[in-house]
Amino acid sequence: MIFSTPLFIFGFLPIFLATYYVTPFRHRSVVILLFSYLFYGWWKASFLALIFGMSLVSYAAAHLALNASTAQKRKLAVAFGVSADLIMLGYFKYFNFFRDNTNAALEAIGAAPFEFSDVLLPIGISFHTFQSISYIIDVYRKDAPPARNLVDFLAFGSLFPQLIAGPVLRYKDVSDQFLAREQSFSIFAKGVKRFFQGLAMKVLLADTLATMADPIFAASNPTLTEAWLGSLAYTFQLFFDFAGYSAMAIGLGLMIGFRFIENFNHPYIARSITEFWKRWHISLSSWLRDYLYVPLGGNRKGKRRTYVNLTLTMVLGGFWHGANWTFLLWGIWHGGIMALERALGSKNRESVYPRQIALGLTFLMVLIGWVMFRAPTVEQAFALYGGMIGLNGIGLSDTLIWQIDTIALAALFVAMTICASPLVFKANYEARAEIALTYLSLPLAALSLTKLIGQANSPFLYFQF
Amino acid sequence: MTPKLHLIERVSAVILSLAIVAIGIASLMRTPLENATFAQLGNGAWQQSYESSFEGNLPLSDELKAGYHAMQILLFGQTQTEVVIGREGWLFSETEFKVTETFDRDLRNNIATISELSAAIEAQNIPVLVVVLPDKARVMSDKLTAQRSTIVENRYQLVLDELRQDGRDVLDGYQILSDPALRPAFLRTDTHWTPEAAQSVASAALQRVALDNGNVENLLRLERHEHDGDLYRLLALGPLQQLMGFETETVTNYELQAAAPASLNDLFGETQPAIHLVGTSYSADSAWTFADALEAYSGRPVLNFAQSGFGPLKPMQNYMSELNELPELPTLVIWEIPEKYLSLDPSEMSEIEND
């Protein structure tokens, strides 16, 4: 099920909220669990067994990691739980990739390829895996208390507002909220406002920008104008799609009293890639820092090792996004730049780049990375890069000119204005934004719902991860 | 946050919640829960079906869609549907502007297919007249607000030239449909031609092959009726049509009268060999009277093998598979082909026609 569908908004959500609020608090975790499983199983009920199984294994592993009689057994429990989660992720997400690349290598040497069928990727498995792993490790480290019961943990693991596309929750951030959480009409109203803010970002901006980005990324030889238009359109499409989803998730959480962490903080005003990752998909970047970068040694083993750890963390983070060479290269791009910035002293400075060019340069580097991130193949990404430097001509081609419309261009302008507005309003931005969004809440909701009802299926981009 | 903002926040939440609950209840009540098997639940098939049904039962969905499209038109002069809005309420199909990366390849392949199929019929001593219909955007170009690309503008003549070079007998539809006396040759809110335009092309086609021995009087002109154009339906403006400046248009009804025999000998004499018509919705839909006009003007029976929803090639392929099983071969095959399909991959043609 997807948030931006009539069934979710007009069917699932009202029934869930009604059931939730008539249920005594002590049983609300059960309601959350049942509805979350209904939400997930709406896609394919057969995959509920996977989510349930992974949660069960992680719960058991964490329990053993805390309570086993010896340190060795506790460590083994962690290793087992984390390995089991990663094996599930690896099988469902990366089997096809490794099979195809192995077969390509076999065919290159004249050997027979492996004949294995495609493995279907369950939606949200990447997020679910990271949440499960963080639970096991946090309980082992005693950073987080264990879930008071299995139902709470299953509810946490399947919590529908964030199950499919984050924010990546850590149990320690919500554990106390399962015991007690503040719920009031005021908080509920904030949740409604946030939800529809996210819906507007997704339906009005992201989906409209997609109509420009998609045909350009499908073109084999985009011109300079097309390549830049397409990459700009995708840059903002991805932000409004993903940040919109996060806003909806946060809004849904608020409707039932949960406070989730913010996942975005005006990422396109970052002045370095290092800063960008403190503003973009914050829940993921902090997860990677705490569960990958730090265990690898972080910055504790010398400069060279720090750079390696940074790059490796980002490469694995890239690969987490998808089983494609494009994501690996995207990770290398960001990791390499972060390592370079660290070498230039990013740890002790606001930005390693001259103030006058820091923002523009960072935005350019991010945009270049998004081209690789979005392209279906590495070759297609380089076709777009070639277009960006004018290798395929300058103006709009016959193939694309009829597909680029005023509405999409207007959406691009609005998107860029919104993203740049913190630079204009600076200190007053948050307050002004809050006022504007409050007044616009109803019209934006009406407009979004109107468009939603009239348009076809609009899946979230981060659904594929 | 000020108390005023708090109040607005809460009032908005109440209004939205009530609206969502009301709409949700209405749609849920209209959407029955069908029985499901474990397999259907397991693979999501039941869920997809229920969801589609739920969306179809949403109250006010047509009105909301109309409102959204109206807003797009007011703000941007266009929508993001497959309809291109021209001047004075004229609507055009996006297909007539479409350029794909395989434009040239598809165009040449489709022209070659037309030649091959025509030649195969002609090999059975049945003449084939290919009637190429120009785009509405070509004939009514003064109603466009956006230029079409050069490659599209050059398409029509290239089709005529290539087919003639292959030895095909081709009727230039543009020459007839661009005649000022016939204007407008196309309907304002529909992709199709007017009945009068179809009749002019029928007349020209029969004159070309010297089969115009019929009686124009046999096609009776009746009353006009309101017509809901296919492009207008795609625009989905519903009750806002008039408000947005799209006046309802009317189309004349025609009726084919059976020709009275000239003498008693004709009454019991042999019927003349028929003309077979193959093509798209331009020929298949009797509202455009193309088949009836051919019959009236030729005085011969016209068997209509045209099909809507498949583009121009598939109906001919279907016709050829049936040809040898027909009780009688025709005296002529007329193949009506709108130019807009010819630069598409054949698999896309049916998608376009079914829009």
GROMACS .gro file of N, CA, C and O in nm, chain B residues 115-191:
model
  308
  580SER      N    1   0.345  -0.154  -4.816
  580SER     CA    2   0.375  -0.196  -4.954
  580SER      C    3   0.366  -0.347  -4.970
  580SER      O    4   0.307  -0.397  -5.066
  581GLU      N    5   0.424  -0.418  -4.875
  581GLU     CA    6   0.423  -0.565  -4.885
  581GLU      C    7   0.281  -0.619  -4.882
  581GLU      O    8   0.244  -0.706  -4.962
  582LEU      N    9   0.202  -0.571  -4.790
  582LEU     CA   10   0.065  -0.621  -4.777
  582LEU      C   11  -0.019  -0.585  -4.899
  582LEU      O   12  -0.097  -0.667  -4.950
  583SER      N   13  -0.001  -0.464  -4.947
  583SER     CA   14  -0.075  -0.421  -5.067
  583SER      C   15  -0.035  -0.507  -5.186
  583SER      O   16  -0.120  -0.553  -5.263
  584ALA      N   17   0.094  -0.528  -5.199
  584ALA     CA   18   0.144  -0.608  -5.313
  584ALA      C   19   0.090  -0.751  -5.305
  584ALA      O   20   0.058  -0.811  -5.409
  585ALA      N   21   0.079  -0.803  -5.185
  585ALA     CA   22   0.028  -0.940  -5.170
  585ALA      C   23  -0.117  -0.951  -5.218
  585ALA      O   24  -0.157  -1.050  -5.278
  586ILE      N   25  -0.195  -0.847  -5.192
  586ILE     CA   26  -0.334  -0.847  -5.238
  586ILE      C   27  -0.339  -0.828  -5.389
  586ILE      O   28  -0.414  -0.895  -5.461
  587GLU      N   29  -0.257  -0.735  -5.437
  587GLU     CA   30  -0.254  -0.708  -5.582
  587GLU      C   31  -0.208  -0.831  -5.660
  587GLU      O   32  -0.246  -0.849  -5.776
  588ALA      N   33  -0.129  -0.915  -5.598
  588ALA     CA   34  -0.085  -1.039  -5.664
  588ALA      C   35  -0.204  -1.130  -5.695
  588ALA      O   36  -0.194  -1.220  -5.777
  589GLN      N   37  -0.316  -1.107  -5.627
  589GLN     CA   38  -0.439  -1.183  -5.654
  589GLN      C   39  -0.532  -1.107  -5.748
  589GLN      O   40  -0.653  -1.132  -5.752
  590ASN      N   41  -0.474  -1.013  -5.820
  590ASN     CA   42  -0.550  -0.930  -5.916
  590ASN      C   43  -0.658  -0.847  -5.852
  590ASN      O   44  -0.764  -0.824  -5.911
  591ILE      N   45  -0.633  -0.807  -5.734
  591ILE     CA   46  -0.727  -0.717  -5.666
  591ILE      C   47  -0.654  -0.584  -5.648
  591ILE      O   48  -0.553  -0.578  -5.578
  592PRO      N   49  -0.703  -0.478  -5.712
  592PRO     CA   50  -0.636  -0.348  -5.694
  592PRO      C   51  -0.655  -0.297  -5.552
  592PRO      O   52  -0.757  -0.322  -5.487
  593VAL      N   53  -0.553  -0.228  -5.505
  593VAL     CA   54  -0.557  -0.170  -5.370
  593VAL      C   55  -0.536  -0.019  -5.384
  593VAL      O   56  -0.440   0.025  -5.447
  594LEU      N   57  -0.624   0.056  -5.325
  594LEU     CA   58  -0.607   0.202  -5.320
  594LEU      C   59  -0.577   0.239  -5.176
  594LEU      O   60  -0.658   0.217  -5.086
  595VAL      N   61  -0.457   0.293  -5.154
  595VAL     CA   62  -0.418   0.337  -5.019
  595VAL      C   63  -0.461   0.482  -5.003
  595VAL      O   64  -0.422   0.569  -5.083
  596VAL      N   65  -0.543   0.506  -4.904
  596VAL     CA   66  -0.590   0.642  -4.876
  596VAL      C   67  -0.518   0.691  -4.751
  596VAL      O   68  -0.545   0.644  -4.641
  597VAL      N   69  -0.423   0.781  -4.773
  597VAL     CA   70  -0.348   0.832  -4.658
  597VAL      C   71  -0.418   0.955  -4.603
  597VAL      O   72  -0.441   1.052  -4.677
  598LEU      N   73  -0.452   0.949  -4.477
  598LEU     CA   74  -0.521   1.063  -4.415
  598LEU      C   75  -0.420   1.149  -4.339
  598LEU      O   76  -0.347   1.099  -4.254
  599PRO      N   77  -0.415   1.279  -4.371
  599PRO     CA   78  -0.321   1.366  -4.300
  599PRO      C   79  -0.366   1.388  -4.157
  599PRO      O   80  -0.483   1.370  -4.123
  600ASP      N   81  -0.271   1.430  -4.073
  600ASP     CA   82  -0.303   1.464  -3.934
  600ASP      C   83  -0.402   1.580  -3.930
  600ASP      O   84  -0.399   1.671  -4.012
  601LYS      N   85  -0.484   1.577  -3.832
  601LYS     CA   86  -0.574   1.691  -3.806
  601LYS      C   87  -0.488   1.817  -3.782
  601LYS      O   88  -0.523   1.925  -3.831
  602ALA      N   89  -0.375   1.799  -3.713
  602ALA     CA   90  -0.287   1.913  -3.685
  602ALA      C   91  -0.224   1.969  -3.812
  602ALA      O   92  -0.182   2.085  -3.816
  603ARG      N   93  -0.218   1.888  -3.917
  603ARG     CA   94  -0.161   1.934  -4.043
  603ARG      C   95  -0.266   2.016  -4.118
  603ARG      O   96  -0.237   2.124  -4.169
  604VAL      N   97  -0.387   1.965  -4.123
  604VAL     CA   98  -0.493   2.031  -4.198
  604VAL      C   99  -0.541   2.158  -4.125
  604VAL      O  100  -0.567   2.260  -4.187
  605MET      N  101  -0.550   2.148  -3.993
  605MET     CA  102  -0.601   2.262  -3.915
  605MET      C  103  -0.484   2.333  -3.844
  605MET      O  104  -0.497   2.374  -3.729
  606SER      N  105  -0.374   2.348  -3.912
  606SER     CA  106  -0.252   2.400  -3.849
  606SER      C  107  -0.270   2.543  -3.796
  606SER      O  108  -0.200   2.585  -3.704
  607ASP      N  109  -0.364   2.616  -3.852
  607ASP     CA  110  -0.384   2.754  -3.805
  607ASP      C  111  -0.449   2.756  -3.665
  607ASP      O  112  -0.452   2.860  -3.600
  608LYS      N  113  -0.496   2.640  -3.621
  608LYS     CA  114  -0.557   2.633  -3.488
  608LYS      C  115  -0.457   2.588  -3.381
  608LYS      O  116  -0.492   2.575  -3.264
  609LEU      N  117  -0.333   2.563  -3.424
  609LEU     CA  118  -0.232   2.519  -3.327
  609LEU      C  119  -0.173   2.639  -3.254
  609LEU      O  120  -0.160   2.748  -3.312
  610THR      N  121  -0.132   2.615  -3.131
  610THR     CA  122  -0.059   2.719  -3.057
  610THR      C  123   0.089   2.683  -3.044
  610THR      O  124   0.168   2.762  -2.996
  611ALA      N  125   0.122   2.561  -3.084
  611ALA     CA  126   0.263   2.518  -3.077
  611ALA      C  127   0.302   2.458  -3.211
  611ALA      O  128   0.222   2.392  -3.276
  612GLN      N  129   0.427   2.484  -3.250
  612GLN     CA  130   0.478   2.428  -3.376
  612GLN      C  131   0.508   2.280  -3.361
  612GLN      O  132   0.554   2.237  -3.255
  613ARG      N  133   0.486   2.207  -3.466
  613ARG     CA  134   0.529   2.067  -3.467
  613ARG      C  135   0.671   2.063  -3.523
  613ARG      O  136   0.713   2.150  -3.594
  614SER      N  137   0.742   1.959  -3.486
  614SER     CA  138   0.882   1.952  -3.528
  614SER      C  139   0.889   1.920  -3.678
  614SER      O  140   0.795   1.866  -3.737
  615THR      N  141   1.002   1.955  -3.736
  615THR     CA  142   1.021   1.941  -3.881
  615THR      C  143   1.003   1.797  -3.926
  615THR      O  144   0.943   1.768  -4.030
  616ILE      N  145   1.054   1.706  -3.847
  616ILE     CA  146   1.048   1.566  -3.886
  616ILE      C  147   0.902   1.519  -3.896
  616ILE      O  148   0.868   1.437  -3.982
  617VAL      N  149   0.816   1.573  -3.812
  617VAL     CA  150   0.674   1.537  -3.819
  617VAL      C  151   0.610   1.604  -3.939
  617VAL      O  152   0.530   1.544  -4.010
  618GLU      N  153   0.644   1.729  -3.963
  618GLU     CA  154   0.587   1.801  -4.077
  618GLU      C  155   0.625   1.735  -4.208
  618GLU      O  156   0.548   1.735  -4.304
  619ASN      N  157   0.742   1.675  -4.213
  619ASN     CA  158   0.788   1.612  -4.337
  619ASN      C  159   0.734   1.470  -4.357
  619ASN      O  160   0.748   1.411  -4.464
  620ARG      N  161   0.674   1.417  -4.253
  620ARG     CA  162   0.632   1.277  -4.255
  620ARG      C  163   0.531   1.247  -4.367
  620ARG      O  164   0.546   1.147  -4.440
  621TYR      N  165   0.430   1.328  -4.380
  621TYR     CA  166   0.320   1.297  -4.471
  621TYR      C  167   0.370   1.282  -4.616
  621TYR      O  168   0.340   1.184  -4.684
  622GLN      N  169   0.445   1.381  -4.662
  622GLN     CA  170   0.493   1.377  -4.800
  622GLN      C  171   0.587   1.259  -4.822
  622GLN      O  172   0.586   1.195  -4.928
  623LEU      N  173   0.667   1.230  -4.719
  623LEU     CA  174   0.758   1.117  -4.730
  623LEU      C  175   0.680   0.987  -4.747
  623LEU      O  176   0.717   0.901  -4.828
  624VAL      N  177   0.571   0.974  -4.677
  624VAL     CA  178   0.486   0.853  -4.688
  624VAL      C  179   0.432   0.841  -4.830
  624VAL      O  180   0.440   0.735  -4.893
  625LEU      N  181   0.378   0.951  -4.882
  625LEU     CA  182   0.323   0.948  -5.018
  625LEU      C  183   0.432   0.911  -5.119
  625LEU      O  184   0.412   0.823  -5.204
  626ASP      N  185   0.546   0.978  -5.107
  626ASP     CA  186   0.654   0.956  -5.204
  626ASP      C  187   0.703   0.812  -5.201
  626ASP      O  188   0.721   0.748  -5.306
  627GLU      N  189   0.725   0.762  -5.080
  627GLU     CA  190   0.781   0.625  -5.068
  627GLU      C  191   0.682   0.521  -5.120
  627GLU      O  192   0.721   0.427  -5.191
  628LEU      N  193   0.555   0.539  -5.086
  628LEU     CA  194   0.455   0.441  -5.133
  628LEU      C  195   0.442   0.445  -5.284
  628LEU      O  196   0.431   0.341  -5.351
  629ARG      N  197   0.445   0.563  -5.339
  629ARG     CA  198   0.433   0.573  -5.486
  629ARG      C  199   0.557   0.517  -5.553
  629ARG      O  200   0.547   0.452  -5.658
  630GLN      N  201   0.669   0.538  -5.491
  630GLN     CA  202   0.793   0.482  -5.546
  630GLN      C  203   0.788   0.330  -5.546
  630GLN      O  204   0.847   0.263  -5.633
  631ASP      N  205   0.718   0.274  -5.449
  631ASP     CA  206   0.702   0.127  -5.442
  631ASP      C  207   0.595   0.077  -5.538
  631ASP      O  208   0.566  -0.043  -5.541
  632GLY      N  209   0.533   0.168  -5.608
  632GLY     CA  210   0.433   0.128  -5.707
  632GLY      C  211   0.291   0.121  -5.653
  632GLY      O  212   0.202   0.064  -5.717
  633ARG      N  213   0.266   0.175  -5.538
  633ARG     CA  214   0.132   0.171  -5.480
  633ARG      C  215   0.045   0.282  -5.536
  633ARG      O  216   0.095   0.390  -5.571
  634ASP      N  217  -0.084   0.255  -5.545
  634ASP     CA  218  -0.181   0.357  -5.585
  634ASP      C  219  -0.225   0.431  -5.460
  634ASP      O  220  -0.283   0.370  -5.369
  635VAL      N  221  -0.191   0.557  -5.452
  635VAL     CA  222  -0.211   0.632  -5.327
  635VAL      C  223  -0.299   0.754  -5.352
  635VAL      O  224  -0.274   0.830  -5.445
  636LEU      N  225  -0.399   0.771  -5.269
  636LEU     CA  226  -0.482   0.891  -5.274
  636LEU      C  227  -0.429   0.989  -5.171
  636LEU      O  228  -0.415   0.955  -5.054
  637ASP      N  229  -0.401   1.109  -5.217
  637ASP     CA  230  -0.351   1.214  -5.128
  637ASP      C  231  -0.468   1.276  -5.054
  637ASP      O  232  -0.539   1.363  -5.107
  638GLY      N  233  -0.490   1.233  -4.931
  638GLY     CA  234  -0.603   1.282  -4.853
  638GLY      C  235  -0.592   1.429  -4.820
  638GLY      O  236  -0.693   1.500  -4.808
  639TYR      N  237  -0.468   1.479  -4.810
  639TYR     CA  238  -0.450   1.619  -4.773
  639TYR      C  239  -0.508   1.713  -4.877
  639TYR      O  240  -0.568   1.816  -4.844
  640GLN      N  241  -0.491   1.676  -5.004
  640GLN     CA  242  -0.542   1.760  -5.114
  640GLN      C  243  -0.693   1.783  -5.099
  640GLN      O  244  -0.745   1.891  -5.129
  641ILE      N  245  -0.761   1.680  -5.057
  641ILE     CA  246  -0.908   1.689  -5.045
  641ILE      C  247  -0.946   1.758  -4.914
  641ILE      O  248  -1.028   1.850  -4.912
  642LEU      N  249  -0.883   1.716  -4.805
  642LEU     CA  250  -0.925   1.765  -4.674
  642LEU      C  251  -0.883   1.910  -4.648
  642LEU      O  252  -0.938   1.975  -4.559
  643SER      N  253  -0.787   1.959  -4.726
  643SER     CA  254  -0.743   2.098  -4.706
  643SER      C  255  -0.822   2.194  -4.794
  643SER      O  256  -0.797   2.315  -4.793
  644ASP      N  257  -0.916   2.142  -4.869
  644ASP     CA  258  -1.000   2.228  -4.954
  644ASP      C  259  -1.081   2.323  -4.866
  644ASP      O  260  -1.155   2.279  -4.778
  645PRO      N  261  -1.066   2.454  -4.888
  645PRO     CA  262  -1.139   2.552  -4.804
  645PRO      C  263  -1.289   2.528  -4.805
  645PRO      O  264  -1.357   2.558  -4.706
  646ALA      N  265  -1.341   2.476  -4.915
  646ALA     CA  266  -1.486   2.453  -4.923
  646ALA      C  267  -1.531   2.348  -4.821
  646ALA      O  268  -1.648   2.344  -4.782
  647LEU      N  269  -1.438   2.263  -4.779
  647LEU     CA  270  -1.473   2.155  -4.688
  647LEU      C  271  -1.451   2.193  -4.541
  647LEU      O  272  -1.489   2.121  -4.450
  648ARG      N  273  -1.387   2.305  -4.522
  648ARG     CA  274  -1.345   2.341  -4.387
  648ARG      C  275  -1.461   2.359  -4.290
  648ARG      O  276  -1.560   2.421  -4.326
  649PRO      N  277  -1.455   2.304  -4.170
  649PRO     CA  278  -1.344   2.224  -4.118
  649PRO      C  279  -1.362   2.077  -4.154
  649PRO      O  280  -1.472   2.025  -4.146
  650ALA      N  281  -1.253   2.015  -4.195
  650ALA     CA  282  -1.260   1.875  -4.233
  650ALA      C  283  -1.254   1.782  -4.111
  650ALA      O  284  -1.277   1.663  -4.124
  651PHE      N  285  -1.218   1.836  -3.998
  651PHE     CA  286  -1.210   1.757  -3.876
  651PHE      C  287  -1.301   1.817  -3.770
  651PHE      O  288  -1.334   1.936  -3.774
  652LEU      N  289  -1.337   1.732  -3.675
  652LEU     CA  290  -1.418   1.781  -3.565
  652LEU      C  291  -1.329   1.855  -3.466
  652LEU      O  292  -1.211   1.821  -3.449
  653ARG      N  293  -1.387   1.952  -3.402
  653ARG     CA  294  -1.309   2.037  -3.311
  653ARG      C  295  -1.260   1.961  -3.189
  653ARG      O  296  -1.147   1.977  -3.145
  654THR      N  297  -1.343   1.877  -3.133
  654THR     CA  298  -1.308   1.810  -3.006
  654THR      C  299  -1.285   1.660  -3.024
  654THR      O  300  -1.286   1.585  -2.927
  655ASP      N  301  -1.265   1.618  -3.149
  655ASP     CA  302  -1.248   1.475  -3.177
  655ASP      C  303  -1.129   1.458  -3.270
  655ASP      O  304  -1.099   1.548  -3.350
  656THR      N  305  -1.063   1.341  -3.263
  656THR     CA  306  -0.951   1.318  -3.353
  656THR      C  307  -0.998   1.295  -3.496
  656THR      O  308  -0.920   1.302  -3.590
   0.00000   0.00000   0.00000
